[in-house]
Short mmCIF file of C-alpha atoms and ligand atoms in Angstrom, two decimals:
data_model
loop_
_atom_site.label_atom_id
_atom_site.label_comp_id
_atom_site.label_asym_id
_atom_site.label_seq_id
_atom_site.Cartn_x
_atom_site.Cartn_y
_atom_site.Cartn_z
CA UNK H 12 -9.80 -8.09 10.74
CA UNK H 13 -9.64 -4.68 11.78
CA UNK H 14 -7.64 -2.48 9.23
CA UNK H 15 -6.36 0.99 9.27
CA UNK H 16 -5.37 2.94 6.18
CA UNK H 17 -2.51 5.44 6.15
CA UNK H 18 -2.34 7.63 3.49
CA UNK H 19 1.20 8.92 2.98
CA UNK H 20 0.66 11.16 -0.19
CA UNK H 21 1.63 14.55 1.68
CA UNK H 22 4.65 12.63 2.88
CA UNK H 23 5.87 9.90 0.47
CA UNK H 24 4.09 11.16 -2.25
CA UNK H 25 6.10 14.46 -2.07
CA UNK H 26 9.18 12.40 -2.42
CA UNK H 27 8.25 11.89 -6.04
CA UNK H 28 10.81 13.96 -8.22
CA UNK H 29 9.40 17.36 -8.98
CA UNK H 30 6.14 17.17 -6.61
CA UNK H 31 5.36 19.57 -4.37
CA UNK H 32 1.81 20.32 -2.74
CA UNK H 33 1.57 24.22 -1.88
CA UNK H 34 0.08 24.13 1.99
CA UNK H 35 -3.60 25.13 0.81
CA UNK H 36 -3.34 22.31 -1.59
CA UNK H 37 -2.19 19.87 1.13
CA UNK H 38 -5.30 21.02 3.14
CA UNK H 39 -7.60 20.49 0.11
CA UNK H 40 -6.01 16.74 -0.10
CA UNK H 41 -6.44 16.33 3.58
CA UNK H 42 -9.79 17.28 3.35
CA UNK H 43 -10.82 14.71 0.79
CA UNK H 44 -8.88 11.89 2.35
CA UNK H 45 -10.69 12.86 5.72
CA UNK H 46 -13.97 12.88 4.01
CA UNK H 47 -13.45 9.37 2.23
CA UNK H 48 -12.83 8.03 5.98
CA UNK H 49 -8.84 7.56 5.63
CA UNK H 50 -7.89 6.40 9.14
CA UNK H 51 -4.15 8.10 9.37
CA UNK H 52 -3.09 10.97 7.27
CA UNK H 53 1.00 10.94 6.98
CA UNK H 54 1.33 14.92 6.65
CA UNK H 55 4.68 15.24 6.44
CA UNK H 56 8.15 15.34 7.84
CA UNK H 57 8.31 19.01 9.34
CA UNK H 58 12.19 19.05 9.54
CA UNK H 59 12.61 18.98 5.93
CA UNK H 60 11.28 22.54 5.21
CA UNK H 61 9.68 25.44 7.18
CA UNK H 62 6.73 25.34 4.94
CA UNK H 63 6.17 21.58 5.42
CA UNK H 64 6.34 22.43 8.81
CA UNK H 65 3.59 24.84 8.91
CA UNK H 66 1.63 22.65 6.78
CA UNK H 67 1.85 19.96 9.05
CA UNK H 68 0.76 22.24 11.99
CA UNK H 69 -2.26 23.40 10.00
CA UNK H 70 -3.51 19.95 9.18
CA UNK H 71 -2.91 18.70 12.82
CA UNK H 72 -5.02 21.44 13.88
CA UNK H 73 -7.81 21.20 11.40
CA UNK H 74 -10.26 19.02 13.26
CA UNK H 75 -9.97 15.78 10.96
CA UNK H 76 -11.26 12.67 11.88
CA UNK H 77 -8.17 11.07 10.87
CA UNK H 78 -5.26 10.57 13.05
CA UNK H 79 -2.39 12.79 11.84
CA UNK H 80 0.78 11.87 11.73
CA UNK H 81 4.35 13.30 11.12
CA UNK H 82 7.45 11.71 10.05
CA UNK H 83 10.64 11.80 11.79
CA UNK H 84 14.37 10.50 11.73
CA UNK H 85 15.43 8.84 14.96
CA UNK H 86 16.56 12.56 16.04
CA UNK H 87 15.58 14.81 19.03
CA UNK H 88 15.16 17.60 16.85
CA UNK H 89 12.79 16.15 14.31
CA UNK H 90 10.65 14.52 17.32
CA UNK H 91 10.72 18.06 18.59
CA UNK H 92 9.35 19.66 15.63
CA UNK H 93 6.99 16.81 15.12
CA UNK H 94 5.63 17.20 18.60
CA UNK H 95 5.58 21.04 18.10
CA UNK H 96 3.30 20.67 15.05
CA UNK H 97 0.82 19.00 17.24
CA UNK H 98 0.42 15.69 15.65
CA UNK H 99 -1.24 12.48 17.35
CA UNK H 100 1.34 10.16 15.46
CA UNK H 101 5.07 10.00 14.91
CA UNK H 102 6.51 7.65 12.56
CA UNK H 103 10.16 7.22 13.52
CA UNK H 104 12.56 5.37 11.28
CA UNK H 105 16.19 4.04 11.56
CA UNK H 106 17.41 1.47 9.60
CA UNK H 107 19.10 -1.54 11.19
CA UNK H 108 20.95 -3.18 7.94
CA UNK H 109 24.26 -3.97 8.71
CA UNK H 110 25.45 -2.19 5.66
CA UNK H 111 23.57 1.19 6.89
CA UNK H 112 25.11 0.68 10.49
CA UNK H 113 28.81 0.26 9.13
CA UNK H 114 28.59 2.75 6.05
CA UNK H 115 26.36 5.09 6.89
CA UNK H 116 25.52 5.59 10.58
CA UNK H 117 28.88 4.00 11.62
CA UNK H 118 27.52 2.84 14.79
CA UNK H 119 27.07 -0.88 16.16
CA UNK H 120 23.45 -2.36 16.67
CA UNK H 121 23.46 -1.69 20.17
CA UNK H 122 24.55 2.03 19.75
CA UNK H 123 21.78 2.14 17.27
CA UNK H 124 19.17 0.33 19.23
CA UNK H 125 20.10 2.87 22.20
CA UNK H 126 19.46 5.74 19.79
CA UNK H 127 16.17 4.69 18.60
CA UNK H 128 14.72 4.05 22.23
CA UNK H 129 16.07 7.05 23.71
CA UNK H 130 14.39 8.78 20.49
CA UNK H 131 10.89 7.32 21.34
CA UNK H 132 11.17 7.39 25.13
CA UNK H 133 11.90 11.33 24.94
CA UNK H 134 8.50 11.48 22.67
CA UNK H 135 6.59 9.68 25.11
CA UNK H 136 7.77 11.62 28.09
CA UNK H 137 6.89 14.67 26.13
CA UNK H 138 3.58 13.39 25.21
CA UNK H 139 2.38 10.09 26.76
CA UNK H 140 -0.75 10.07 24.25
CA UNK H 141 1.24 10.27 21.28
CA UNK H 142 1.19 7.11 19.21
CA UNK H 143 4.44 6.08 18.33
CA UNK H 144 5.57 4.27 15.05
CA UNK H 145 8.85 2.84 14.73
CA UNK H 146 10.13 1.54 11.15
CA UNK H 147 13.43 -0.59 10.79
CA UNK H 148 13.58 0.98 7.00
CA UNK H 149 14.35 -1.92 4.37
CA UNK H 150 12.85 -3.93 7.36
CA UNK H 151 12.81 -6.84 4.84
CA UNK H 152 16.39 -7.07 4.01
CA UNK H 153 17.71 -6.71 7.10
CA UNK H 154 19.23 -9.36 8.99
CA UNK H 155 16.05 -10.67 11.14
CA UNK H 156 17.71 -10.44 14.31
CA UNK H 157 18.83 -6.86 14.08
CA UNK H 158 14.95 -6.00 13.30
CA UNK H 159 13.68 -8.14 16.27
CA UNK H 160 16.12 -6.51 18.67
CA UNK H 161 15.47 -3.19 17.42
CA UNK H 162 11.50 -3.76 17.32
CA UNK H 163 11.59 -5.40 20.66
CA UNK H 164 13.44 -2.70 22.45
CA UNK H 165 11.29 0.20 20.56
CA UNK H 166 8.12 -1.52 22.02
CA UNK H 167 9.58 -1.59 25.58
CA UNK H 168 10.49 2.02 24.98
CA UNK H 169 6.76 2.98 24.21
CA UNK H 170 6.60 2.37 20.74
CA UNK H 171 3.03 1.39 19.51
CA UNK H 172 3.35 0.30 16.09
CA UNK H 173 6.30 -1.54 14.37
CA UNK H 174 6.28 -1.13 10.52
CA UNK H 175 7.73 -3.67 8.12
CA UNK H 176 8.94 -1.58 5.24
CA UNK H 177 9.76 -3.26 2.00
CA UNK H 178 11.55 -0.20 1.13
CA UNK H 179 12.87 -1.40 -2.15
CA UNK H 180 9.77 -3.23 -3.29
CA UNK H 181 12.00 -6.66 -3.01
CA UNK H 182 9.36 -8.98 -1.79
CA UNK H 183 7.42 -11.43 -4.03
CA UNK H 184 4.37 -13.36 -2.85
CA UNK H 185 4.77 -17.22 -2.90
CA UNK H 186 8.71 -16.97 -2.83
CA UNK H 187 11.18 -17.49 0.15
CA UNK H 188 11.00 -13.64 0.45
CA UNK H 189 7.34 -12.72 0.99
CA UNK H 190 5.56 -10.45 3.20
CA UNK H 191 3.08 -13.19 4.63
CA UNK H 192 6.11 -14.93 6.17
CA UNK H 193 7.67 -11.94 7.45
CA UNK H 194 4.73 -10.52 8.86
CA UNK H 195 3.92 -13.46 10.63
CA UNK H 196 7.49 -14.62 12.15
CA UNK H 197 7.78 -11.08 13.46
CA UNK H 198 4.45 -10.84 15.12
CA UNK H 199 5.35 -14.68 16.75
CA UNK H 200 8.84 -13.72 17.71
CA UNK H 201 6.99 -10.26 19.27
CA UNK H 202 4.54 -12.34 21.03
CA UNK H 203 7.13 -14.85 22.58
CA UNK H 204 8.44 -11.41 24.49
CA UNK H 205 4.90 -10.92 25.58
CA UNK H 206 4.78 -7.65 23.06
CA UNK H 207 1.63 -7.17 20.62
CA UNK H 208 2.38 -3.78 18.74
CA UNK H 209 0.20 -2.95 15.86
CA UNK H 210 2.36 -4.01 12.76
CA UNK H 211 2.14 -2.17 9.77
CA UNK H 212 3.05 -2.52 6.18
CA UNK H 213 4.77 -0.07 3.92
CA UNK H 214 5.39 -1.57 0.13
CA UNK H 215 7.17 -0.21 -2.79
CA UNK H 216 6.07 -1.02 -6.00
CA UNK H 217 9.46 -1.28 -7.68
CA UNK H 218 8.44 -4.63 -9.21
CA UNK H 219 4.68 -3.66 -9.41
CA UNK H 220 3.89 -6.18 -6.43
CA UNK H 221 3.32 -3.38 -3.72
CA UNK H 222 -0.43 -3.79 -3.39
CA UNK H 223 0.10 -7.69 -3.62
CA UNK H 224 2.65 -7.59 -0.71
CA UNK H 225 0.52 -5.42 1.35
CA UNK H 226 -2.29 -7.62 1.34
CA UNK H 227 -0.06 -10.50 1.99
CA UNK H 228 0.89 -8.47 5.09
CA UNK H 229 -2.43 -8.08 6.03
CA UNK H 230 -3.53 -11.73 5.75
CA UNK H 231 -0.73 -12.31 8.32
CA UNK H 232 -2.00 -10.01 10.61
CA UNK H 233 -0.59 -6.57 9.73
CA UNK H 234 -3.40 -3.92 10.73
CA UNK H 235 -2.03 -0.75 9.19
CA UNK H 236 -1.47 -0.68 5.57
CA UNK H 237 0.31 2.56 3.73
CA UNK H 238 -0.79 4.01 0.34
CA UNK H 239 -0.73 7.08 -1.30
CA UNK H 240 -2.78 8.66 -4.38
CA UNK H 241 -1.64 6.97 -7.55
CA UNK H 242 0.90 5.17 -5.40
CA UNK H 243 3.15 8.33 -5.69
CA UNK H 244 6.40 8.04 -3.81
CA UNK H 245 10.04 7.44 -4.35
CA UNK H 246 11.11 5.65 -7.37
CA UNK H 247 8.04 3.60 -8.75
CA UNK H 248 6.15 4.55 -5.69
CA UNK H 249 4.01 2.66 -3.05
CA UNK H 250 0.75 1.08 -2.88
CA UNK H 251 -2.15 2.86 -4.78
CA UNK H 252 -4.83 4.02 -2.45
CA UNK H 253 -7.89 3.36 -4.54
CA UNK H 254 -6.71 0.02 -5.28
CA UNK H 255 -6.20 -0.68 -1.75
CA UNK H 256 -9.60 0.45 -1.12
CA UNK H 257 -11.16 -1.60 -3.61
CA UNK H 258 -9.29 -4.58 -2.44
CA UNK H 259 -10.13 -4.37 0.95
CA UNK H 260 -13.76 -3.96 0.34
CA UNK H 261 -14.11 -6.22 -2.20
CA UNK H 262 -11.78 -8.92 -1.12
CA UNK H 263 -11.55 -8.89 2.47
CA UNK H 264 -14.95 -7.39 3.36
CA UNK H 265 -13.51 -4.80 5.81
CA UNK H 266 -16.32 -3.37 7.97
CA UNK H 267 -15.80 -0.01 7.74
CA UNK H 268 -17.33 1.93 5.13
CA UNK H 269 -15.04 4.51 3.03
CA UNK H 270 -16.46 6.98 0.86
CA UNK H 271 -15.61 5.61 -2.57
CA UNK H 272 -17.40 7.91 -4.56
CA UNK H 273 -15.12 10.74 -3.51
CA UNK H 274 -11.89 9.18 -4.84
CA UNK H 275 -12.31 10.39 -8.58
CA UNK H 276 -12.26 14.10 -7.25
CA UNK H 277 -9.43 13.19 -4.82
CA UNK H 278 -7.19 11.58 -7.95
CA UNK H 279 -8.20 14.87 -10.14
CA UNK H 280 -6.96 17.02 -7.53
CA UNK H 281 -3.55 15.30 -6.59
CA UNK H 282 -2.83 14.88 -10.22
CA UNK H 283 -3.42 18.05 -11.13
CA UNK H 284 -1.19 19.67 -8.50
CA UNK H 285 1.60 16.83 -8.69
CA UNK H 286 1.71 17.77 -12.66
CA UNK H 287 1.24 13.75 -12.97
CA UNK H 288 -1.44 12.64 -15.32
CA UNK H 289 -3.73 9.54 -14.27
CA UNK H 290 -2.89 6.93 -16.77
CA UNK H 291 -5.77 6.12 -19.08
CA UNK H 292 -5.27 2.44 -18.17
CA UNK H 293 -5.04 2.98 -14.31
CA UNK H 294 -7.20 0.39 -12.59
CA UNK H 295 -10.63 1.93 -10.98
CA UNK H 296 -9.76 5.97 -11.41
CA UNK H 297 -8.28 5.78 -14.90
CA UNK H 298 -10.39 7.17 -18.06
CA UNK H 299 -10.66 3.84 -19.62
CA UNK H 300 -11.18 1.63 -16.22
CA UNK H 301 -14.74 0.67 -17.18
CA UNK H 302 -15.00 1.57 -21.03
CA UNK H 303 -15.30 -1.72 -23.17
CA UNK H 304 -13.98 -1.28 -27.12
CA UNK H 305 -13.91 -4.75 -29.02
CA UNK H 306 -17.44 -5.40 -30.46
CA UNK H 307 -17.29 -8.95 -28.92
CA UNK H 308 -16.81 -7.43 -25.62
CA UNK H 309 -19.47 -4.60 -26.02
CA UNK H 310 -21.98 -7.02 -27.25
CA UNK H 311 -21.92 -9.24 -24.34
CA UNK H 312 -21.45 -6.14 -21.87
CA UNK H 313 -24.37 -4.02 -22.99
CA UNK H 314 -26.56 -6.83 -22.43
CA UNK H 315 -24.72 -7.25 -18.68
CA UNK H 316 -21.70 -5.99 -17.80
CA UNK H 317 -20.83 -8.43 -15.39
CA UNK H 318 -19.50 -10.65 -18.79
CA UNK H 319 -16.64 -8.08 -18.75
CA UNK H 320 -16.53 -6.51 -15.30
CA UNK H 321 -15.55 -7.92 -12.13
CA UNK H 322 -15.87 -4.58 -10.32
CA UNK H 323 -19.23 -2.52 -10.41
CA UNK H 324 -18.26 1.06 -11.62
CA UNK H 325 -20.99 2.56 -9.14
CA UNK H 326 -18.49 1.64 -6.45
CA UNK H 327 -16.58 4.75 -7.22
CA UNK H 328 -19.80 6.44 -8.75
CA UNK H 329 -18.69 5.76 -12.23
CA UNK H 330 -20.71 4.11 -15.08
CA UNK H 331 -19.90 1.54 -17.76
CA UNK H 332 -19.10 2.93 -20.96
CA UNK H 333 -18.29 2.00 -24.82
CA UNK H 334 -15.43 3.42 -26.89
CA UNK H 335 -16.19 3.90 -30.57
CA UNK H 336 -13.25 2.96 -32.88
CA UNK H 337 -11.90 0.57 -35.34
CA UNK H 338 -12.93 -2.39 -32.65
CA UNK H 339 -16.34 -1.47 -32.46
CA UNK H 340 -19.28 -3.67 -33.38
CA UNK H 341 -23.17 -3.05 -34.14
CA UNK H 342 -23.86 -3.23 -30.14
CA UNK H 343 -21.13 -0.44 -29.55
CA UNK H 344 -22.76 1.99 -32.10
CA UNK H 345 -26.35 1.02 -30.72
CA UNK H 346 -25.50 1.68 -27.26
CA UNK H 347 -23.86 5.08 -28.47
CA UNK H 348 -27.50 6.11 -30.01
CA UNK H 349 -29.01 5.09 -27.04
CA UNK H 350 -27.16 7.45 -25.02
CA UNK H 351 -27.97 10.10 -27.20
CA UNK H 352 -31.54 9.08 -27.41
CA UNK H 353 -31.35 9.04 -31.07
CA UNK H 354 -33.70 6.77 -33.41
CA UNK H 355 -32.03 4.82 -36.16
CA UNK H 356 -32.48 2.24 -38.86
CA UNK H 357 -30.15 -0.72 -40.17
CA UNK H 358 -28.72 1.37 -42.61
CA UNK H 359 -27.87 4.28 -40.42
CA UNK H 360 -26.10 1.84 -38.06
CA UNK H 361 -24.04 0.15 -40.76
CA UNK H 362 -22.97 3.51 -42.16
CA UNK H 363 -22.21 4.70 -38.88
CA UNK H 364 -19.98 1.56 -38.00
CA UNK H 365 -18.35 1.85 -41.40
CA UNK H 366 -17.01 5.38 -40.67
CA UNK H 367 -16.16 5.03 -37.08
CA UNK H 368 -14.22 2.30 -38.03
CA UNK H 369 -12.02 4.38 -40.53
CA UNK H 370 -11.84 7.13 -38.03
CA UNK H 371 -10.43 4.80 -35.52
CA UNK H 372 -7.88 3.49 -37.89
CA UNK H 373 -6.30 6.83 -37.35
CA UNK H 374 -5.71 6.31 -33.75
CA UNK H 375 -8.52 7.80 -32.00
CA UNK H 376 -11.75 7.25 -30.57
CA UNK H 377 -15.33 8.98 -31.59
CA UNK H 378 -17.04 10.48 -28.58
CA UNK H 379 -20.63 11.19 -27.96
CA UNK H 380 -20.61 14.69 -29.55
CA UNK H 381 -18.52 13.72 -32.67
CA UNK H 382 -20.98 11.03 -33.20
CA UNK H 383 -23.68 13.43 -33.49
CA UNK H 384 -22.06 15.16 -36.42
CA UNK H 385 -21.24 11.73 -38.08
CA UNK H 386 -25.03 10.94 -37.57
CA UNK H 387 -25.73 14.48 -39.69
CA UNK H 388 -23.30 13.00 -42.23
CA UNK H 389 -24.39 9.74 -42.67
CA UNK H 390 -27.95 10.52 -42.89
CA UNK H 391 -27.46 13.14 -45.51
CA UNK H 392 -24.63 10.93 -47.47
CA UNK H 393 -26.47 8.75 -49.95
CA UNK H 394 -23.14 7.39 -51.62
CA UNK H 395 -21.67 6.15 -48.45
C1 HCA A 3 11.80 7.33 3.51
C2 HCA A 3 11.66 5.68 3.57
C3 HCA A 3 10.52 4.96 3.89
C4 HCA A 3 10.10 4.91 4.99
C5 HCA A 3 8.67 4.37 5.82
C6 HCA A 3 8.67 4.39 7.60
C7 HCA A 3 10.61 3.85 3.32
O1 HCA A 3 11.48 7.68 2.68
O2 HCA A 3 11.99 7.73 4.87
O3 HCA A 3 9.09 5.38 7.96
O4 HCA A 3 7.43 3.80 7.64
O5 HCA A 3 10.00 3.12 2.37
O6 HCA A 3 11.18 2.82 4.25
O7 HCA A 3 9.59 5.57 3.08
CU1 CU A 4 8.76 4.35 1.48
#
């Protein structure tokens, strides 16, 4: 099934506390996203600051293959600024939960729907080719009737995409509040009105289920999935881009070929300029993602990595590795010596393993450079 991936590192990602990407860094990030083949780049919310406005403008005029999107509240001034930035896609959000209508907007549903449709109509009048996404923020906790009413009116007013936002990471696959059922129900209800907008899913990771929920929505017919590098975003963030790309390639066999070998560069860049390190055990891009440690594992993995890997590191241009520490076995040391092209006998192997285990118990690994020194030590040290 067709799928478009929307990266929101530059919009939602910048809503991570303390994260700000300078304009030229935003361009560098957009360059890599575009090279990878990301379909839609959400570049920012122009009304937030003049610098963001400028960055959205520059990204929109850079000639990327990706569709460039801006974020906007359902207000004329937000949409005007987005249009002025030259984007091809505007994401307009407006919550229709009862609480938000009563306590924040102080509007009834009808008045809210009028404001949403007025804004969408205005955008389409100014630029009939602009793609409009309407998001009833906190979609999945809103009364379904409100969502349906707002979405129906939005599509009739010209919205091309309705996004189902799990703004608080509330959904859980397989329970009575799951993304699959929600997307299926919304698509059905809209189809009964003869409306077939594209459905997007925007899943937050508060319960660590963002990716599972997004894939659940995709199975139910969502055609756009939002993600960001490292899942950066409000609170626990959103779907991680690398995990999503691997899932769609590996599990759902989406035909479009994304240049996954560029992911490591992208993560290094975003990590550096967000000041947020990529955790070592992060899937796919983390330092340890393809490193085997315990002797039992390395023994099997060096013969055939498939014993302990269901993902091929070559997918992202990486290689299987073996760590040397107190967990190591003879195969681990053999692997390391072969990496260094060093001849060995059983005595050297055993001596090295004993030393590596001692060092490992101090809570660190021995890298290949240190191993060279250790080899010298063990060759000469006859008492050990
Ligand atoms: C926000 C909330 C949002 C909006 C998503 C969207 C969410 O930060 O404005 O406009 O599609 O999670 O609901 O990110
Ligand atoms: Cu969000």
